[in-house]
mmCIF file of the C-alpha atoms, coordinates in Angstrom:
data_MODEL
# 
_entry.id   MODEL 
# 
loop_
_atom_site.group_PDB 
_atom_site.id 
_atom_site.type_symbol 
_atom_site.label_atom_id 
_atom_site.label_alt_id 
_atom_site.label_comp_id 
_atom_site.label_asym_id 
_atom_site.label_entity_id 
_atom_site.label_seq_id 
_atom_site.pdbx_PDB_ins_code 
_atom_site.Cartn_x 
_atom_site.Cartn_y 
_atom_site.Cartn_z 
_atom_site.occupancy 
_atom_site.B_iso_or_equiv 
_atom_site.pdbx_formal_charge 
_atom_site.auth_seq_id 
_atom_site.auth_comp_id 
_atom_site.auth_asym_id 
_atom_site.auth_atom_id 
_atom_site.pdbx_PDB_model_num 
ATOM 1   C CA . GLU A 1 1   ? 132.102 85.812  89.887  1.00 0.00 ? 1   GLU A CA 1 
ATOM 2   C CA . ASN A 1 2   ? 130.341 85.301  86.547  1.00 0.00 ? 2   ASN A CA 1 
ATOM 3   C CA . TRP A 1 3   ? 127.374 82.999  86.024  1.00 0.00 ? 3   TRP A CA 1 
ATOM 4   C CA . TYR A 1 4   ? 128.762 81.251  82.913  1.00 0.00 ? 4   TYR A CA 1 
ATOM 5   C CA . THR A 1 5   ? 132.300 80.680  84.183  1.00 0.00 ? 5   THR A CA 1 
ATOM 6   C CA . TYR A 1 6   ? 131.831 79.877  87.748  1.00 0.00 ? 6   TYR A CA 1 
ATOM 7   C CA . LEU A 1 7   ? 128.515 80.156  89.525  1.00 0.00 ? 7   LEU A CA 1 
ATOM 8   C CA . ARG A 1 8   ? 126.257 78.044  87.135  1.00 0.00 ? 8   ARG A CA 1 
ATOM 9   C CA . SER A 1 9   ? 128.635 74.957  87.986  1.00 0.00 ? 9   SER A CA 1 
ATOM 10  C CA . LEU A 1 10  ? 128.478 75.821  91.625  1.00 0.00 ? 10  LEU A CA 1 
ATOM 11  C CA . CYS A 1 11  ? 124.593 75.841  91.492  1.00 0.00 ? 11  CYS A CA 1 
ATOM 12  C CA . ARG A 1 12  ? 124.693 72.450  89.827  1.00 0.00 ? 12  ARG A CA 1 
ATOM 13  C CA . ARG A 1 13  ? 126.982 71.054  92.627  1.00 0.00 ? 13  ARG A CA 1 
ATOM 14  C CA . LEU A 1 14  ? 125.225 72.799  95.587  1.00 0.00 ? 14  LEU A CA 1 
ATOM 15  C CA . SER A 1 15  ? 121.757 73.127  94.560  1.00 0.00 ? 15  SER A CA 1 
ATOM 16  C CA . ASN A 1 16  ? 120.265 73.938  98.075  1.00 0.00 ? 16  ASN A CA 1 
ATOM 17  C CA . ILE A 1 17  ? 120.807 77.531  98.844  1.00 0.00 ? 17  ILE A CA 1 
ATOM 18  C CA . THR A 1 18  ? 119.789 80.198  101.265 1.00 0.00 ? 18  THR A CA 1 
ATOM 19  C CA . VAL A 1 19  ? 118.551 83.625  99.925  1.00 0.00 ? 19  VAL A CA 1 
ATOM 20  C CA . TYR A 1 20  ? 118.992 86.535  102.276 1.00 0.00 ? 20  TYR A CA 1 
ATOM 21  C CA . ASP A 1 21  ? 117.318 89.907  101.732 1.00 0.00 ? 21  ASP A CA 1 
ATOM 22  C CA . TYR A 1 22  ? 119.804 92.234  103.174 1.00 0.00 ? 22  TYR A CA 1 
ATOM 23  C CA . SER A 1 23  ? 117.390 95.175  102.952 1.00 0.00 ? 23  SER A CA 1 
ATOM 24  C CA . ASN A 1 24  ? 115.008 93.550  105.621 1.00 0.00 ? 24  ASN A CA 1 
ATOM 25  C CA . GLY A 1 25  ? 116.874 90.784  107.129 1.00 0.00 ? 25  GLY A CA 1 
ATOM 26  C CA . ILE A 1 26  ? 114.464 87.882  105.880 1.00 0.00 ? 26  ILE A CA 1 
ATOM 27  C CA . SER A 1 27  ? 115.859 84.737  104.559 1.00 0.00 ? 27  SER A CA 1 
ATOM 28  C CA . TRP A 1 28  ? 114.486 81.673  102.835 1.00 0.00 ? 28  TRP A CA 1 
ATOM 29  C CA . GLN A 1 29  ? 115.684 78.308  101.287 1.00 0.00 ? 29  GLN A CA 1 
ATOM 30  C CA . LEU A 1 30  ? 115.403 77.664  97.464  1.00 0.00 ? 30  LEU A CA 1 
ATOM 31  C CA . LYS A 1 31  ? 116.329 74.456  95.519  1.00 0.00 ? 31  LYS A CA 1 
ATOM 32  C CA . VAL A 1 32  ? 117.887 75.115  92.106  1.00 0.00 ? 32  VAL A CA 1 
ATOM 33  C CA . PHE A 1 33  ? 116.845 72.709  89.587  1.00 0.00 ? 33  PHE A CA 1 
ATOM 34  C CA . SER A 1 34  ? 117.692 74.078  86.228  1.00 0.00 ? 34  SER A CA 1 
ATOM 35  C CA . THR A 1 35  ? 120.786 76.087  85.096  1.00 0.00 ? 35  THR A CA 1 
ATOM 36  C CA . GLY A 1 36  ? 120.292 77.730  81.719  1.00 0.00 ? 36  GLY A CA 1 
ATOM 37  C CA . THR A 1 37  ? 120.938 81.536  81.279  1.00 0.00 ? 37  THR A CA 1 
ATOM 38  C CA . HIS A 1 38  ? 120.036 81.654  85.082  1.00 0.00 ? 38  HIS A CA 1 
ATOM 39  C CA . ALA A 1 39  ? 118.882 79.392  87.806  1.00 0.00 ? 39  ALA A CA 1 
ATOM 40  C CA . ASP A 1 40  ? 115.365 78.165  87.919  1.00 0.00 ? 40  ASP A CA 1 
ATOM 41  C CA . CYS A 1 41  ? 114.510 77.550  91.561  1.00 0.00 ? 41  CYS A CA 1 
ATOM 42  C CA . VAL A 1 42  ? 111.543 76.603  93.910  1.00 0.00 ? 42  VAL A CA 1 
ATOM 43  C CA . PRO A 1 43  ? 111.067 77.344  97.542  1.00 0.00 ? 43  PRO A CA 1 
ATOM 44  C CA . VAL A 1 44  ? 111.761 74.292  99.498  1.00 0.00 ? 44  VAL A CA 1 
ATOM 45  C CA . THR A 1 45  ? 108.776 74.503  101.928 1.00 0.00 ? 45  THR A CA 1 
ATOM 46  C CA . ALA A 1 46  ? 105.657 76.527  102.476 1.00 0.00 ? 46  ALA A CA 1 
ATOM 47  C CA . GLN A 1 47  ? 107.501 78.456  105.191 1.00 0.00 ? 47  GLN A CA 1 
ATOM 48  C CA . ASP A 1 48  ? 110.172 79.343  102.674 1.00 0.00 ? 48  ASP A CA 1 
ATOM 49  C CA . THR A 1 49  ? 107.402 80.706  100.365 1.00 0.00 ? 49  THR A CA 1 
ATOM 50  C CA . GLU A 1 50  ? 105.854 82.650  103.104 1.00 0.00 ? 50  GLU A CA 1 
ATOM 51  C CA . ASN A 1 51  ? 109.235 84.294  104.162 1.00 0.00 ? 51  ASN A CA 1 
ATOM 52  C CA . MET A 1 52  ? 109.960 85.141  100.420 1.00 0.00 ? 52  MET A CA 1 
ATOM 53  C CA . MET A 1 53  ? 106.537 86.750  100.150 1.00 0.00 ? 53  MET A CA 1 
ATOM 54  C CA . ARG A 1 54  ? 107.109 88.839  103.220 1.00 0.00 ? 54  ARG A CA 1 
ATOM 55  C CA . ALA A 1 55  ? 110.429 89.945  101.968 1.00 0.00 ? 55  ALA A CA 1 
ATOM 56  C CA . PHE A 1 56  ? 108.738 91.151  98.705  1.00 0.00 ? 56  PHE A CA 1 
ATOM 57  C CA . GLY A 1 57  ? 106.147 93.102  100.708 1.00 0.00 ? 57  GLY A CA 1 
ATOM 58  C CA . GLY A 1 58  ? 103.336 90.441  100.404 1.00 0.00 ? 58  GLY A CA 1 
ATOM 59  C CA . LYS A 1 59  ? 102.918 90.825  96.614  1.00 0.00 ? 59  LYS A CA 1 
ATOM 60  C CA . ASN A 1 60  ? 104.200 89.037  93.520  1.00 0.00 ? 60  ASN A CA 1 
ATOM 61  C CA . THR A 1 61  ? 106.439 91.084  91.280  1.00 0.00 ? 61  THR A CA 1 
ATOM 62  C CA . TRP A 1 62  ? 108.787 90.637  88.207  1.00 0.00 ? 62  TRP A CA 1 
ATOM 63  C CA . THR A 1 63  ? 110.859 93.437  89.539  1.00 0.00 ? 63  THR A CA 1 
ATOM 64  C CA . PRO A 1 64  ? 114.464 92.269  90.272  1.00 0.00 ? 64  PRO A CA 1 
ATOM 65  C CA . LYS A 1 65  ? 115.372 92.154  93.836  1.00 0.00 ? 65  LYS A CA 1 
ATOM 66  C CA . PRO A 1 66  ? 119.043 92.236  94.814  1.00 0.00 ? 66  PRO A CA 1 
ATOM 67  C CA . VAL A 1 67  ? 119.841 89.524  97.440  1.00 0.00 ? 67  VAL A CA 1 
ATOM 68  C CA . TRP A 1 68  ? 122.699 87.496  98.934  1.00 0.00 ? 68  TRP A CA 1 
ATOM 69  C CA . VAL A 1 69  ? 122.841 83.804  98.041  1.00 0.00 ? 69  VAL A CA 1 
ATOM 70  C CA . GLN A 1 70  ? 124.663 81.603  100.472 1.00 0.00 ? 70  GLN A CA 1 
ATOM 71  C CA . PHE A 1 71  ? 125.772 78.091  99.251  1.00 0.00 ? 71  PHE A CA 1 
ATOM 72  C CA . SER A 1 72  ? 126.315 75.110  101.541 1.00 0.00 ? 72  SER A CA 1 
ATOM 73  C CA . ASP A 1 73  ? 129.910 75.440  101.379 1.00 0.00 ? 73  ASP A CA 1 
ATOM 74  C CA . GLY A 1 74  ? 129.581 78.860  103.002 1.00 0.00 ? 74  GLY A CA 1 
ATOM 75  C CA . SER A 1 75  ? 130.280 81.069  100.033 1.00 0.00 ? 75  SER A CA 1 
ATOM 76  C CA . ILE A 1 76  ? 128.093 84.087  99.434  1.00 0.00 ? 76  ILE A CA 1 
ATOM 77  C CA . TYR A 1 77  ? 127.334 85.814  96.087  1.00 0.00 ? 77  TYR A CA 1 
ATOM 78  C CA . MET A 1 78  ? 125.249 88.716  94.907  1.00 0.00 ? 78  MET A CA 1 
ATOM 79  C CA . ALA A 1 79  ? 122.122 87.768  92.756  1.00 0.00 ? 79  ALA A CA 1 
ATOM 80  C CA . THR A 1 80  ? 118.715 89.124  91.970  1.00 0.00 ? 80  THR A CA 1 
ATOM 81  C CA . THR A 1 81  ? 115.358 87.261  92.037  1.00 0.00 ? 81  THR A CA 1 
ATOM 82  C CA . HIS A 1 82  ? 111.626 87.956  91.439  1.00 0.00 ? 82  HIS A CA 1 
ATOM 83  C CA . ASN A 1 83  ? 108.922 86.106  93.216  1.00 0.00 ? 83  ASN A CA 1 
ATOM 84  C CA . VAL A 1 84  ? 106.363 85.269  90.391  1.00 0.00 ? 84  VAL A CA 1 
ATOM 85  C CA . PRO A 1 85  ? 105.499 81.615  90.070  1.00 0.00 ? 85  PRO A CA 1 
ATOM 86  C CA . HIS A 1 86  ? 105.572 80.464  86.536  1.00 0.00 ? 86  HIS A CA 1 
ATOM 87  C CA . GLY A 1 87  ? 106.264 77.483  84.366  1.00 0.00 ? 87  GLY A CA 1 
ATOM 88  C CA . THR A 1 88  ? 107.201 74.084  85.897  1.00 0.00 ? 88  THR A CA 1 
ATOM 89  C CA . ASP A 1 89  ? 107.679 73.503  89.503  1.00 0.00 ? 89  ASP A CA 1 
ATOM 90  C CA . SER A 1 90  ? 110.016 70.727  89.602  1.00 0.00 ? 90  SER A CA 1 
ATOM 91  C CA . ALA A 1 91  ? 107.340 68.414  91.332  1.00 0.00 ? 91  ALA A CA 1 
ATOM 92  C CA . ASN A 1 92  ? 107.530 70.339  94.580  1.00 0.00 ? 92  ASN A CA 1 
ATOM 93  C CA . THR A 1 93  ? 103.872 70.113  95.853  1.00 0.00 ? 93  THR A CA 1 
ATOM 94  C CA . ASN A 1 94  ? 104.547 70.997  99.406  1.00 0.00 ? 94  ASN A CA 1 
ATOM 95  C CA . ASN A 1 95  ? 105.744 74.718  99.014  1.00 0.00 ? 95  ASN A CA 1 
ATOM 96  C CA . ASN A 1 96  ? 102.555 76.598  98.231  1.00 0.00 ? 96  ASN A CA 1 
ATOM 97  C CA . PHE A 1 97  ? 104.402 78.011  95.073  1.00 0.00 ? 97  PHE A CA 1 
ATOM 98  C CA . PRO A 1 98  ? 102.745 76.840  91.871  1.00 0.00 ? 98  PRO A CA 1 
ATOM 99  C CA . GLY A 1 99  ? 105.651 77.180  89.556  1.00 0.00 ? 99  GLY A CA 1 
ATOM 100 C CA . HIS A 1 100 ? 109.318 78.231  89.798  1.00 0.00 ? 100 HIS A CA 1 
ATOM 101 C CA . LEU A 1 101 ? 111.124 81.500  90.011  1.00 0.00 ? 101 LEU A CA 1 
ATOM 102 C CA . CYS A 1 102 ? 114.301 82.671  88.525  1.00 0.00 ? 102 CYS A CA 1 
ATOM 103 C CA . LEU A 1 103 ? 117.615 83.616  90.252  1.00 0.00 ? 103 LEU A CA 1 
ATOM 104 C CA . HIS A 1 104 ? 120.031 85.747  88.266  1.00 0.00 ? 104 HIS A CA 1 
ATOM 105 C CA . PHE A 1 105 ? 123.746 86.014  89.061  1.00 0.00 ? 105 PHE A CA 1 
ATOM 106 C CA . PRO A 1 106 ? 126.388 88.350  87.517  1.00 0.00 ? 106 PRO A CA 1 
ATOM 107 C CA . ARG A 1 107 ? 127.069 88.235  83.867  1.00 0.00 ? 107 ARG A CA 1 
ATOM 108 C CA . THR A 1 108 ? 128.886 90.722  81.507  1.00 0.00 ? 108 THR A CA 1 
ATOM 109 C CA . LEU A 1 109 ? 126.789 93.422  79.783  1.00 0.00 ? 109 LEU A CA 1 
ATOM 110 C CA . ALA A 1 110 ? 127.305 91.896  76.417  1.00 0.00 ? 110 ALA A CA 1 
ATOM 111 C CA . GLN A 1 111 ? 125.894 88.456  77.796  1.00 0.00 ? 111 GLN A CA 1 
ATOM 112 C CA . VAL A 1 112 ? 122.747 90.067  79.233  1.00 0.00 ? 112 VAL A CA 1 
ATOM 113 C CA . GLN A 1 113 ? 122.252 92.218  76.246  1.00 0.00 ? 113 GLN A CA 1 
ATOM 114 C CA . ALA A 1 114 ? 122.335 89.150  74.036  1.00 0.00 ? 114 ALA A CA 1 
ATOM 115 C CA . ILE A 1 115 ? 119.539 87.711  76.091  1.00 0.00 ? 115 ILE A CA 1 
ATOM 116 C CA . GLY A 1 116 ? 117.207 90.762  76.232  1.00 0.00 ? 116 GLY A CA 1 
ATOM 117 C CA . PRO A 1 117 ? 116.038 93.832  78.281  1.00 0.00 ? 117 PRO A CA 1 
ATOM 118 C CA . TYR A 1 118 ? 114.724 91.709  81.283  1.00 0.00 ? 118 TYR A CA 1 
ATOM 119 C CA . ALA A 1 119 ? 118.212 90.074  81.694  1.00 0.00 ? 119 ALA A CA 1 
ATOM 120 C CA . VAL A 1 120 ? 119.591 93.688  81.462  1.00 0.00 ? 120 VAL A CA 1 
ATOM 121 C CA . SER A 1 121 ? 117.356 94.705  84.290  1.00 0.00 ? 121 SER A CA 1 
ATOM 122 C CA . HIS A 1 122 ? 118.529 91.952  86.552  1.00 0.00 ? 122 HIS A CA 1 
ATOM 123 C CA . GLN A 1 123 ? 122.256 92.716  85.904  1.00 0.00 ? 123 GLN A CA 1 
ATOM 124 C CA . THR A 1 124 ? 121.473 96.448  86.715  1.00 0.00 ? 124 THR A CA 1 
ATOM 125 C CA . ALA A 1 125 ? 119.801 95.259  89.948  1.00 0.00 ? 125 ALA A CA 1 
ATOM 126 C CA . VAL A 1 126 ? 122.860 93.120  90.630  1.00 0.00 ? 126 VAL A CA 1 
ATOM 127 C CA . GLU A 1 127 ? 125.094 96.191  90.349  1.00 0.00 ? 127 GLU A CA 1 
ATOM 128 C CA . VAL A 1 128 ? 122.906 98.173  92.496  1.00 0.00 ? 128 VAL A CA 1 
ATOM 129 C CA . GLY A 1 129 ? 122.915 95.523  95.076  1.00 0.00 ? 129 GLY A CA 1 
ATOM 130 C CA . TRP A 1 130 ? 126.620 95.279  95.054  1.00 0.00 ? 130 TRP A CA 1 
ATOM 131 C CA . GLN A 1 131 ? 126.992 99.122  95.537  1.00 0.00 ? 131 GLN A CA 1 
ATOM 132 C CA . GLN A 1 132 ? 124.443 98.874  98.416  1.00 0.00 ? 132 GLN A CA 1 
ATOM 133 C CA . THR A 1 133 ? 126.428 96.076  100.060 1.00 0.00 ? 133 THR A CA 1 
ATOM 134 C CA . GLN A 1 134 ? 129.716 98.067  99.806  1.00 0.00 ? 134 GLN A CA 1 
ATOM 135 C CA . LEU A 1 135 ? 128.033 100.876 101.664 1.00 0.00 ? 135 LEU A CA 1 
ATOM 136 C CA . LEU A 1 136 ? 126.851 98.650  104.397 1.00 0.00 ? 136 LEU A CA 1 
ATOM 137 C CA . GLN A 1 137 ? 130.331 97.296  104.959 1.00 0.00 ? 137 GLN A CA 1 
ATOM 138 C CA . LYS A 1 138 ? 131.422 100.983 105.560 1.00 0.00 ? 138 LYS A CA 1 
ATOM 139 C CA . GLN A 1 139 ? 128.907 101.436 108.377 1.00 0.00 ? 139 GLN A CA 1 
# 
């Protein structure tokens, strides 16, 4: 599904999500609070921040990580995220995360090229994640 035609409205309706790093089995909860060209999110609890940091090897990075995102209706979609806190934190002071992070869902190449190189890197990572997921299904 495309961010603009479907997933953005899903994030607005079902803003509490579970992120699952299929490469290491670690999951954490996020709350979506803004939906522009991607979803701005915050970890819900300090434990969620800790789990996310473990999934990223204990360091902050802007490098897009392919993940699965599960919504409260049970639907699961491919996305990418980084874990660098920046900007506003949506007033969540109990999560040990001083800012927000960005969650990127699939878009067309034209859409991400119009945004810029970093958006393209997330789209490329989404496509890699999708290929990896297809390989996992064959095992």
